[in-house]
Each structure stands twice: as C-alpha cells, then as structure tokens.
Coordinates of C-alpha atoms in Angstrom, one line a residue:
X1 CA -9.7 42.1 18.6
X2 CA -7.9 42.9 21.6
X3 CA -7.5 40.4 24.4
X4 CA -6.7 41.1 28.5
X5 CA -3.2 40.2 30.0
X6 CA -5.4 37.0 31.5
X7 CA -6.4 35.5 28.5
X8 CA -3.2 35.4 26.8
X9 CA -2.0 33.6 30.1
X10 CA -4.2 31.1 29.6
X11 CA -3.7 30.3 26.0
X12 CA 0.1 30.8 26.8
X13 CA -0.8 27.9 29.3
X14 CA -2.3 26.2 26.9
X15 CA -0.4 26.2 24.3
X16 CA 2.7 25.5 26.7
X17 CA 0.9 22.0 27.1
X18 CA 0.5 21.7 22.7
X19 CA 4.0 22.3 22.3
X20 CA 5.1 20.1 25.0
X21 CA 3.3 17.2 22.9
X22 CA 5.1 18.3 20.1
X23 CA 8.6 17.9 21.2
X24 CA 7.9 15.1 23.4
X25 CA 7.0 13.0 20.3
X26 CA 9.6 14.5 18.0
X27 CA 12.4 14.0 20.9
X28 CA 12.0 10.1 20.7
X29 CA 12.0 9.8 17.3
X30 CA 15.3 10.8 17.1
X31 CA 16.1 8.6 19.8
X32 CA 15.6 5.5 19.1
X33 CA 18.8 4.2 17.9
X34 CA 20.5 5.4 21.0
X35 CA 17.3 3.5 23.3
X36 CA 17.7 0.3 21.3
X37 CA 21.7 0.5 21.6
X38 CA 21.4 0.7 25.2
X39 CA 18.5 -1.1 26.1
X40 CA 18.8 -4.5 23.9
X41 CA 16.0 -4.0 22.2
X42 CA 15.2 -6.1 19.2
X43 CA 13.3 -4.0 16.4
X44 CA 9.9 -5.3 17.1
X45 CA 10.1 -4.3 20.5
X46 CA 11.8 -0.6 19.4
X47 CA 8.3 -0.4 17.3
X48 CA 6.5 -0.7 20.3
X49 CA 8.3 2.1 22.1
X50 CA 6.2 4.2 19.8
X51 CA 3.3 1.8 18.9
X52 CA 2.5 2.1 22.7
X53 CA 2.2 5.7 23.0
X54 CA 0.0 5.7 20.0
X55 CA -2.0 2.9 21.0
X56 CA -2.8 5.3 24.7
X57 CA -3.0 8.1 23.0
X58 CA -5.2 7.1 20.0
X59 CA -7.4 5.0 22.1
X60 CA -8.5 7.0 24.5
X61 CA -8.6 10.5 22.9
X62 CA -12.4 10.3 22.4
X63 CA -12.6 9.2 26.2
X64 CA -10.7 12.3 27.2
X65 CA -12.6 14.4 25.3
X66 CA -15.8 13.9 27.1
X67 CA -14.4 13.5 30.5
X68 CA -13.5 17.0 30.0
X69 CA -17.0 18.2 29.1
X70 CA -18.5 16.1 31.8
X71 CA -15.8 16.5 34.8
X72 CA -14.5 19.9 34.4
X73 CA -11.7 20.7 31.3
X74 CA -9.6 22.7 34.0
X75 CA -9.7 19.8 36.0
X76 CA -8.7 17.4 33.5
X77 CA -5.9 19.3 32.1
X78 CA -4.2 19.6 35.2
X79 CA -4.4 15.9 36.5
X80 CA -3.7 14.5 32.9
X81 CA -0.7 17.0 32.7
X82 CA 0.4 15.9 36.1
X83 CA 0.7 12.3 34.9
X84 CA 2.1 13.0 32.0
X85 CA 5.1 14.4 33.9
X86 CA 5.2 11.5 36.3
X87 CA 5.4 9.3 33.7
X88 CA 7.5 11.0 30.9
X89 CA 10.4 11.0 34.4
X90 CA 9.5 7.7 34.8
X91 CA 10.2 6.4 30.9
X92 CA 13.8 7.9 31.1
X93 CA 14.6 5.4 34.5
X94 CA 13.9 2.7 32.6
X95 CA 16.1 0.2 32.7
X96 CA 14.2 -2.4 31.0
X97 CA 12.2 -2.3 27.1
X98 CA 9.3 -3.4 28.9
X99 CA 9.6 -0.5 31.5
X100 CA 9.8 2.1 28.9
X101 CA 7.1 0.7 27.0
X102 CA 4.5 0.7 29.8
X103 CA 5.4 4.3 30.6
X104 CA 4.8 5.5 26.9
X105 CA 1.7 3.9 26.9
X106 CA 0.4 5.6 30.3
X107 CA 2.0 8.7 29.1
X108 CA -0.4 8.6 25.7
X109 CA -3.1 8.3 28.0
X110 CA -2.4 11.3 29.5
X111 CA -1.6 13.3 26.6
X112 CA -5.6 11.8 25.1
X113 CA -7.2 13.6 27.9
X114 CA -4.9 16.2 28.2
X115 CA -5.1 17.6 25.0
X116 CA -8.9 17.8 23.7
X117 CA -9.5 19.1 27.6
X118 CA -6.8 22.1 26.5
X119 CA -8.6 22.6 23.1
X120 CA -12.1 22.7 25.1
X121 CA -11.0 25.4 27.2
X122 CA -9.7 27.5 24.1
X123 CA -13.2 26.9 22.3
X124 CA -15.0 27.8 25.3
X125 CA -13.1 30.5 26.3
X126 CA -12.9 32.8 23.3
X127 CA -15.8 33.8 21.8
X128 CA -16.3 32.2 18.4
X129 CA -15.3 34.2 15.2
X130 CA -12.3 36.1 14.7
X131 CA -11.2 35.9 18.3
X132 CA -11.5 32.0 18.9
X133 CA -10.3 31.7 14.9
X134 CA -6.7 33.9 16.4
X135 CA -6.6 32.0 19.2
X136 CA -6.8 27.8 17.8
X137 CA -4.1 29.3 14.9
X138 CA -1.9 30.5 17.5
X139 CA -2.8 27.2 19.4
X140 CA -1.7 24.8 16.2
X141 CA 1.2 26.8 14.9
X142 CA 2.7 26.2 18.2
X143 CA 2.3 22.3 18.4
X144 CA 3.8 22.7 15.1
X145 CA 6.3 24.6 15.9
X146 CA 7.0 21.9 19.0
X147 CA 7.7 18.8 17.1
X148 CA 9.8 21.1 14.4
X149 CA 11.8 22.1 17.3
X150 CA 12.0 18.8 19.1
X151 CA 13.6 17.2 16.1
X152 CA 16.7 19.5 16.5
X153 CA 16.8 19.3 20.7
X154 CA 16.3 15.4 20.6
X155 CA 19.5 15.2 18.4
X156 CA 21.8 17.7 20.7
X157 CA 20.1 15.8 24.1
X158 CA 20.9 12.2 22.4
X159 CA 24.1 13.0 21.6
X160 CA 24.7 13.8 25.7
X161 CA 22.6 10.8 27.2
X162 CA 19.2 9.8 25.4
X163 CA 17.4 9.7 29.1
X164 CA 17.5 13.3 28.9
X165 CA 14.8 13.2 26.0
X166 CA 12.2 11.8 29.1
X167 CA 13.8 14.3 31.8
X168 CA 13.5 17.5 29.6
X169 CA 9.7 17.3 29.4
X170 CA 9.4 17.1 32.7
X171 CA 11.0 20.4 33.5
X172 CA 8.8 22.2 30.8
X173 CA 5.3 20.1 31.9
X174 CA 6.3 21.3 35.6
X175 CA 6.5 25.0 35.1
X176 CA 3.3 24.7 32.6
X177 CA 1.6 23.2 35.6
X178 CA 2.4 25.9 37.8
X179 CA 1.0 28.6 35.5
X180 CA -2.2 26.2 34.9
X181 CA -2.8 26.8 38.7
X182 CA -2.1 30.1 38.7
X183 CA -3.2 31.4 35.4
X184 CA -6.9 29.0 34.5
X185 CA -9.4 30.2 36.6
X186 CA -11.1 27.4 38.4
X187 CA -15.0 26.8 37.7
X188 CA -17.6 24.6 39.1
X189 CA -17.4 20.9 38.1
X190 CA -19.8 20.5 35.3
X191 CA -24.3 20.1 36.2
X192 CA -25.1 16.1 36.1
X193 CA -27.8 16.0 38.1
X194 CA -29.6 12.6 37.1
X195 CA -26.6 11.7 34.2
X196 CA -24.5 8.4 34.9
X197 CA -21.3 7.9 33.7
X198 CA -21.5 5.8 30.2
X199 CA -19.4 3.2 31.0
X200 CA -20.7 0.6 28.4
X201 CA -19.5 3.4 25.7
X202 CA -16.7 4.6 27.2
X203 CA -15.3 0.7 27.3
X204 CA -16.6 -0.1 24.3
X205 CA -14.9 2.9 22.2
X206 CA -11.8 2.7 23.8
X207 CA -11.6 -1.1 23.2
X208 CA -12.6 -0.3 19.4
X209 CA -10.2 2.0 18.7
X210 CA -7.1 0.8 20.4
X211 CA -7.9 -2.4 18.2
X212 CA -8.3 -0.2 15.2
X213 CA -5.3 1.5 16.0
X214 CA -3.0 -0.9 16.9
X215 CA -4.3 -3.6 13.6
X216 CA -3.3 -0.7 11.3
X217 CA 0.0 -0.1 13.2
X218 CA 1.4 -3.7 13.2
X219 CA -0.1 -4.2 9.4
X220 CA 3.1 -4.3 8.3
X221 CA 5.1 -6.6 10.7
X222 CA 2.7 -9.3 11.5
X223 CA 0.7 -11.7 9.2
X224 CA -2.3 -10.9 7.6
X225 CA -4.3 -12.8 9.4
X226 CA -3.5 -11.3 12.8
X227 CA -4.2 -8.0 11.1
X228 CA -7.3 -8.8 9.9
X229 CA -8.4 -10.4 13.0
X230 CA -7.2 -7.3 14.8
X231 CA -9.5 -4.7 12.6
X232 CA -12.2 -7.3 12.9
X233 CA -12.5 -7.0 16.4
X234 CA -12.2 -3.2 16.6
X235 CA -15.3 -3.1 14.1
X236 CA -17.2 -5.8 16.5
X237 CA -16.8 -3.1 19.5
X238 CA -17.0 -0.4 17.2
X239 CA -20.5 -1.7 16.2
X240 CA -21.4 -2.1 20.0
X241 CA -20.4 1.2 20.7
X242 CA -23.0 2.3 18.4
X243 CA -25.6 0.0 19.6
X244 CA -24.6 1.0 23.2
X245 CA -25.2 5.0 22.6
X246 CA -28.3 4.3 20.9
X247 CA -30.4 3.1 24.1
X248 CA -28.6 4.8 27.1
X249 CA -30.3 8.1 27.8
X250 CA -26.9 9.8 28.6
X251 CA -24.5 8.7 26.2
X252 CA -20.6 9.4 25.7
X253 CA -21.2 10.1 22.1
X254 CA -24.4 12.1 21.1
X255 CA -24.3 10.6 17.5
X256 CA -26.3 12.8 16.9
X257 CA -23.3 15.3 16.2
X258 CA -22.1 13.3 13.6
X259 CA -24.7 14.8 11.6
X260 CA -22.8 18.0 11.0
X261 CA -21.4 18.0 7.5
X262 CA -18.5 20.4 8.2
X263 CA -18.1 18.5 11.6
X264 CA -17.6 14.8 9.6
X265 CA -15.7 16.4 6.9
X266 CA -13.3 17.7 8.8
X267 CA -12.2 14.6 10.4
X268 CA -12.1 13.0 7.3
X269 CA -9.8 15.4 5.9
X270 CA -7.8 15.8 9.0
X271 CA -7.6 11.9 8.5
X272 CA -6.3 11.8 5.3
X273 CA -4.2 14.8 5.9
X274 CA -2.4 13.1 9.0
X275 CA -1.8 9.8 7.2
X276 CA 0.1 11.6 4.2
X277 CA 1.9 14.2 6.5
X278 CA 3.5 11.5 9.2
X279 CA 4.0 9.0 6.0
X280 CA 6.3 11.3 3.9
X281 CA 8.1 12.7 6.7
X282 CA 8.7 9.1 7.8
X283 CA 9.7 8.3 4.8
X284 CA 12.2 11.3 4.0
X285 CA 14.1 10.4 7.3
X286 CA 14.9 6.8 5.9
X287 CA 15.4 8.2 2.8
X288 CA 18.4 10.9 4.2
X289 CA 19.7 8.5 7.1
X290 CA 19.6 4.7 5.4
X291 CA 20.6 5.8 1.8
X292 CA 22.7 9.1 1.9
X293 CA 23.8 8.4 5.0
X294 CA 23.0 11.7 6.8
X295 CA 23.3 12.0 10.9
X296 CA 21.1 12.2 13.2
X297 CA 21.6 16.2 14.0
X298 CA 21.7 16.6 10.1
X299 CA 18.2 15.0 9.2
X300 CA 16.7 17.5 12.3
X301 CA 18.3 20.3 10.7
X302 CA 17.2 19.3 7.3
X303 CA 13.4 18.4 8.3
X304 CA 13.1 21.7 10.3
X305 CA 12.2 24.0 7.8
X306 CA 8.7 22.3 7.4
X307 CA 8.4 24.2 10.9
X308 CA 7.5 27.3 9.3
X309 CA 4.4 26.9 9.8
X310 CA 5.0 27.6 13.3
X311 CA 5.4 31.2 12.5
X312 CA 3.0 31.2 9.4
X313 CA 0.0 30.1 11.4
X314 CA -0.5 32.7 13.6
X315 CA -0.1 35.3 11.0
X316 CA -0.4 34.9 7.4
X317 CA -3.3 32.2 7.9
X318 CA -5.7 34.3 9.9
X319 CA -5.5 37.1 7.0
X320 CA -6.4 34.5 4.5
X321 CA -9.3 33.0 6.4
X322 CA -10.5 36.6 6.8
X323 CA -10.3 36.7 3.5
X324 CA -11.3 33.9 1.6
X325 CA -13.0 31.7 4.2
X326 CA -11.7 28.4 5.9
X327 CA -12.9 25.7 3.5
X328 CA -11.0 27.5 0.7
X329 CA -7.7 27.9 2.8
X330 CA -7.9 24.1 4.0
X331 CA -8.4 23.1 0.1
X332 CA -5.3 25.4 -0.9
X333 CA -3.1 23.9 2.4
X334 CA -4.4 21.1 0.7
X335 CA -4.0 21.6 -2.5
X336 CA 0.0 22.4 -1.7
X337 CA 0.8 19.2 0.4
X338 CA -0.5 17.0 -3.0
X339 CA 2.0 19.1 -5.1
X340 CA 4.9 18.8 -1.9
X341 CA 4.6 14.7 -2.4
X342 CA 4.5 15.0 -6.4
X343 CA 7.7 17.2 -6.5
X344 CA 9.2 14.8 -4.1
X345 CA 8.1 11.5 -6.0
X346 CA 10.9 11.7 -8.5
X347 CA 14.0 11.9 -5.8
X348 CA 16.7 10.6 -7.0
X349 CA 20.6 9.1 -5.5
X350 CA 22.0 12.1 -5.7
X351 CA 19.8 15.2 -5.0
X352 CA 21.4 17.5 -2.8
X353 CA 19.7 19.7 -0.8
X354 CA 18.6 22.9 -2.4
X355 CA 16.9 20.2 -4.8
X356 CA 14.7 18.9 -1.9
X357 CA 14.1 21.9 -0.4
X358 CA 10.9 23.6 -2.1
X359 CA 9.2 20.4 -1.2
X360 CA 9.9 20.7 2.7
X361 CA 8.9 24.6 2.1
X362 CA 5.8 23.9 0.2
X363 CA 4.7 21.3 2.9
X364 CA 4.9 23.7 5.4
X365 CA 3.0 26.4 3.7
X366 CA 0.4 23.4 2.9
X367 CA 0.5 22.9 7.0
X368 CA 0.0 26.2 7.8
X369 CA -3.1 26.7 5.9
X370 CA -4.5 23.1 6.3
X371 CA -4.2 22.4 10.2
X372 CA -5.2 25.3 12.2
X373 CA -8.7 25.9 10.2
X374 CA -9.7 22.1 10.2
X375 CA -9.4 22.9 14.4
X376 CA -12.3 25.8 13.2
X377 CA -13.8 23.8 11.4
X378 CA -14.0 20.8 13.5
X379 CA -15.2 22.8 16.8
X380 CA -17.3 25.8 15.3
X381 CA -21.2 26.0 15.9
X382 CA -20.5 22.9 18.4
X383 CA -22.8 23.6 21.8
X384 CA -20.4 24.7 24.8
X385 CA -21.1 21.4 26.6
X386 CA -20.0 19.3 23.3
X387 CA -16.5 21.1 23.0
X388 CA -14.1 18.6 24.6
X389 CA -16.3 16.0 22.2
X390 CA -15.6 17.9 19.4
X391 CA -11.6 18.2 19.9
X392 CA -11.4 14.5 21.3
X393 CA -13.3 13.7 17.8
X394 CA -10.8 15.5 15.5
X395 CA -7.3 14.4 17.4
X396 CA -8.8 11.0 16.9
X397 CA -9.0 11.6 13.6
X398 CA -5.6 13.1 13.5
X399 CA -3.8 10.2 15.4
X400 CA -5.6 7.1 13.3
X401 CA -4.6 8.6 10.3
X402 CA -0.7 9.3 10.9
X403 CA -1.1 5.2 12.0
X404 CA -2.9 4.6 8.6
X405 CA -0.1 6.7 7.2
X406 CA 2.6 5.2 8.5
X407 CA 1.9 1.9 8.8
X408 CA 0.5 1.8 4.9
X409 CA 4.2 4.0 3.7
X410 CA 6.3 1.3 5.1
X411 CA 4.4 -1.4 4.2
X412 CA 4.6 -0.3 0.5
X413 CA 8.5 0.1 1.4
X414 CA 8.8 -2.9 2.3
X415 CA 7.0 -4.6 -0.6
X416 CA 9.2 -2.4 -3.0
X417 CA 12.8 -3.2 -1.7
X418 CA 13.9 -6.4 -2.7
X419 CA 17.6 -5.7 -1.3
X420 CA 20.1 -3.5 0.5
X421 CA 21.5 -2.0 -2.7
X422 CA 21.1 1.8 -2.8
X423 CA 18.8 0.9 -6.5
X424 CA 16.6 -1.1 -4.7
X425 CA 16.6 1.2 -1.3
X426 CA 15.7 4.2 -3.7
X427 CA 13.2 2.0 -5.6
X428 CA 11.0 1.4 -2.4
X429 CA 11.1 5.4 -1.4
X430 CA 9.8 5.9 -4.5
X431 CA 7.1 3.7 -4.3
X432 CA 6.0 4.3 -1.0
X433 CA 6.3 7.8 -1.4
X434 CA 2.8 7.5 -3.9
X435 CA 1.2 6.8 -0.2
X436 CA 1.1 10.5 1.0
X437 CA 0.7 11.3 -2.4
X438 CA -3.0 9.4 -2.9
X439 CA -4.0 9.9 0.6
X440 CA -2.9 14.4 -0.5
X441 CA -5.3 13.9 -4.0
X442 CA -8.4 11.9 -1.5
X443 CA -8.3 15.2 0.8
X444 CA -8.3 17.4 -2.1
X445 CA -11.5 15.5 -3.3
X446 CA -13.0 15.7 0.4
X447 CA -12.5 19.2 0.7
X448 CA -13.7 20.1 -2.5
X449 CA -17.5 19.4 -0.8
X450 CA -16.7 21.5 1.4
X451 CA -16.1 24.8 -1.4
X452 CA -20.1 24.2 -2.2
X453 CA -21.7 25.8 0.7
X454 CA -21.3 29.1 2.0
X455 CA -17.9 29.8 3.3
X456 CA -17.7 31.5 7.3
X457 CA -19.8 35.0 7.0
X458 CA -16.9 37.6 6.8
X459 CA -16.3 39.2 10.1
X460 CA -18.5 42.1 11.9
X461 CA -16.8 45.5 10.5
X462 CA -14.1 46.9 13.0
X463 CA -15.8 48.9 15.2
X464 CA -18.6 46.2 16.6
X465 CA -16.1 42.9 16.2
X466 CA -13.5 45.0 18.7
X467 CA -16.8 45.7 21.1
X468 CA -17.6 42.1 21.2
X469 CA -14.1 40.8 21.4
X470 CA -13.7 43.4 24.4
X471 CA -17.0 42.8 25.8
X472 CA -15.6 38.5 25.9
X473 CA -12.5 39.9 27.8
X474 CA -14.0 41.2 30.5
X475 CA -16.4 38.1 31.5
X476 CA -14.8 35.7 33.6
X477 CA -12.9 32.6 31.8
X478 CA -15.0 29.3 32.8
X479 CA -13.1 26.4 31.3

C-alpha cells in the first residue's frame, strides 16, 4: 500500500488545511476572556463571537460541498482557503465586537466550502479500500490532533496579546496555500453541459440550516418562544428545500442518496457523537476554570491528552478496521465515549487529576476509533461526482450536533445551578454532564444497526492490494 512522493504532498496539503480548522477553533476558545476584556463585550455578544462562526460554517457546509463537485474541488479549496486567511487577519484588527463578529462569520463560510472540497479530493484521489481508508484516518487524526494542540498555543499566544490567535493562522493558511498551488494538480472544471446552478436549493438549505443552527444555539439564552419560532422557520425552508429538489431536473441534493443506510447512519451517529463530544469537553472547562479555579494554560494542558487520538488514528485504527471492520470499530469508539461520560458523572470538589484522567484517556481512544471510520463510512461506495456531497453531508452533521450539544449541556447547567456556591456549581456539572452521557447511549443504539449487515470485505491479500494501490499511484491526481 505504497503511495508516490506526490500523493503524500497532496494529502500533506490537505491535511495542512484540517489541522488549520482545528487550531483555529481551539485558539479562540481559549480566548475569549482576554477578547471580552479588551473589547467591552457583554456576554451575549462574546456568545456570538463563536455562535457566528458556527452559524457560517454550519450553514453553508452542504452548499460547499456541492460547489466542489460541481465547480472543481481544487478550485474551491484554494479560493475558500484564500478567504479564510483574509479574514482570520482581518478578525485580529478588530477593534470593534461587531467587527470581529462579521469576520468569524465570513471565516466559517470559508472553512464550509473549504473543508468538504479538501475531503472530496482525498476520496477522489485514493482509490477506495485500504488506501483511501489510510489516507481519511491520517486526514482525521490530524484535525484532531489541531484543536488538541491549539488548546495549548492559544493559551501561550493569549498570554502575549490575544490578536495573535487571528494572526497565527494566517501564517500557516499562507504556506498551505502555497503548497496547494504547487503540490494539487489542476484538472478541468467539472462537465455541466445543459445543468443550471440550483439556486432555489442552494438558498433554501442554507436559509434552513443556519435557522436550525442558530435556534439550537441561542436555546439557552433567549426565550422559548424565539427558539421555537427560530426552529420553526428552519423546518418551513427545510420542507421547501425538499419540495424544491424534487421538481428541478438538476438538483443540489440528489435525495436520492439519502437512501444509503450506511450513508444516513453515519450522519446520525456522527450527530450524536458531535453533540456529546463538544458538550462534555465544554463542560469540563467550566468545571476546572469556574470551580477549581484552574488557569487558562492549566485547563489546555489538562484537556490535551484527549489528543491522542492524533497519533492513534493513523496507526492503531487502520489495524483494527482491517481487522474487525468499520461498523464494529465505530460501535467500540462508541461504546468507550458512553463509559468516558459515566466515569466522569460522579466528579466530585476535590478530584485531583490522576482521578480525571482515565476519562480524558478513554475519550480519546473512543475518538480515535469513532471519527475517522464514520469519514469511511460516510463517503464509501458514493459515485465520484457525489463526493464533495457526501463530506458536506457528514460535517453538517458534525457541526449541528456539537450546537445540539452544547447548547442542550449548558442549558441543563443552567437549569441545575441555583447559585454561585461551589455545591450548587458542582450540582449543575453533574447534571448536565447526563447530556453527553444520553446523546453516548443514542449512538451506541444507532450503531448497533449498523453490526447487522456485512461488515467491509477484508482487504485483497498482499500481493494484488499493493498492485492496485501502485497501479492508483501512478495515474494522474484529478481532484
């Protein structure tokens, strides 16, 4: 399974760009006190700082992920990246709450078409099976490894001057872009001969799930009405989406591909899997910084070692997908993120450390095994000119649920602290901590289905899979 000196550039490229995700996100987090001490800003509009990039990024991710079947993925990838450097620079001149927030938002767009157009190019580049399989769990373990990484870096740059958490990304994003242009081969934009552009789905998606998006990430500081309103409206376009890629003859969305069992259940899973994995980290930060009182640098440090799945990914999960298939690795990924939450759940005042840490361990393992085969999953047996589609489809999924997740963790916080008393503090943890917890045991349940049918044929033996591998190498790339 040997690959040429040009196709690890281009998935070095690539996964340049999934890292630089990573640590852009992580690098704010961290953040945010310093921007809101600075800036003025009240907490609501600190929520936005990060609601905003969601809302671009969540929004238009299915968007991007056609435009890259249907305009060229090496040509998407390389504008999108552009802009997402422009923009990331422009975020740390801010000098205004409102500046910064328009430039997250415009830099989630970016990231939405940058990212399934990257993914596309790996699935269309490798040939699928065991080469394509090495390559998306190289590919996840780094945009793992990215936001493990950033949590550290965004504490040492804050502690200097928090603009440098916008400025850093833009020297990384500008030698990725060079090596894009140097390293992914150009190829003809994409045969439309007779297709028009679905606008009427492309506005009515967008509009459905930035509304989706943004009710479930405001649930928990606005009314309920305005909520409900909010998720009403997303449904209302989401249903004319439908209705809209029913009759045009060239739609956005084939729905058609939603018939694909492993396809659906993937998403679901990657869902649920999102919404408890954002919710408990979220929670374990407020846990070490508002009740034990832990800095900044100290909570990165302490959060880090979930990153091990940066370095597990690309080597102990292929062996065990060889082995025992991808729907039973997902199921035991997640099978150990359900038993990370439970060991959690009972945290008390007074844990230290070492008592914490075979939680953050097990989570990562669960990660390692989980995230990188749903990417299989999610993109395998999909036709060549349904690839972007595909990966737009699962980061959706990906991005709604770390809303769900968060959103529904700190609303349950909230619900549960009836004070400012360590008791009370602890008390709401606790109880919000049974979020990531149910939405673990709903994944396990989904992926379960997934243990009936025939798990991925095992690999060609040795001889013929390094002939086909080799044979893929020497054919030209044509992202």
């Amino acid at each position: 399974m040997q690959m040429s000196a040009r196709y690890w550039g281009v998935l070095l490229v690539l996964c340049g760009a999934i890292f630089l995700e990573g640590i852009d996100v992580a690098m704010l987090n961290v953040a945010l006190p310093s921007i809101r001490a600075e800036l003025g800003m009240s907490t609501g509009e600190l929520q936005w700082v990060m609601s905003a990039y969601v809302l671009g990024y969540g929004g238009f991710m299915l968007l991007g992920g056609r435009a890259a079947d249907l305009f060229g993925r090496r040509r998407m990838f390389v504008f999108w990246l552009s802009v997402f450097l422009l923009f990331s620079g422009l975020g740390g001149f801010a000098t205004e709450g409102w500046m910064l927030i328009a430039a997250r938002f415009v830099t989630g767009v970016a990231a939405a078409f940058m990212t399934p157009a990257g993914l596309s190019i790996i699935t269309t580049s490798f040939a699928e099976g065991p080469q394509r399989d090495r390559a998306l769990l190289i590919y996840s373990g780094t945009a793992a490894g990215g936001f493990s990484v950033g949590l550290v870096v965004g504490g040492l740059l804050t502690a200097v001057d928090w603009r440098w958490v916008f400025f850093a990304p833009v020297a990384l994003s500008a030698v990725i872009l060079v090596a894009a242009l140097a390293l992914v081969p150009k190829s003809p934009r994409p045969e439309r001969a007779g297709q028009g552009v679905d606008l009427g789905g492309a506005v009515t998606v967008s509009a459905a799930i930035v509304l989706l998006v943004l009710g479930v990430e405001r649930a928990s500081h606005t009314g309920v009405g305005w909520t409900v309103g909010t998720l009403a409206a997303g449904l209302a376009f989401l249903a004319a989406f439908v209705a809209v890629e029913r009759r045009v003859a060239n739609p956005l969305v084939r729905l058609g591909i939603l018939r694909r069992g492993s396809l659906v259940r993937a998403n679901v899973v990657g869902l649920l899997f999102a919404a408890g994995f954002f919710g408990f980290q979220f929670l374990v930060v407020l846990y070490l910084q508002e009740l034990r009182g832990w800095s900044t640098l100290e909570t990165s440090f302490a959060m880090i070692v979930i990153g091990v799945d940066a370095i597990l990914s690309p080597t102990l999960t292929p062996k065990l997908v060889d082995r025992f298939g991808n729907a039973r690795v997902i199921f035991g990924g997640l099978l150990l993120a359900a038993l990370s939450y439970a060991m959690f759940l009972p945290v008390g005042a007074d844990w230290t450390y070492p008592m914490m840490l075979p939680s953050l361990i097990i989570l990562g393992l669960g990660f390692s095994l989980a995230y990188g085969p749903l990417t299989i999953v999610a993109t395998e047996g999909v036709e060549e000119s349904e690839q972007g589609l595909a990966g737009g489809l699962l980061y959706t999924s990906f991005q709604f649920g770390a809303a769900l997740g968060l959103s529904g963790a700190t609303a349950v916080n909230v619900a549960a602290t009836d004070s400012t008393t360590p008791t009370a503090l602890l008390d709401g943890y606790q109880a919000a901590l049974t979020v990531p917890l149910a939405t673990a045991l709903l994944a396990v349940t989904v992926g379960a289905f997934g243990l009936r049918g025939r798990s991925r044929a095992k690999p060609a033996p040795p001889t013929a899979t390094v002939a086909s591998a080799s044979d893929r190498v020497e054919t030209p790339v044509n992202p």
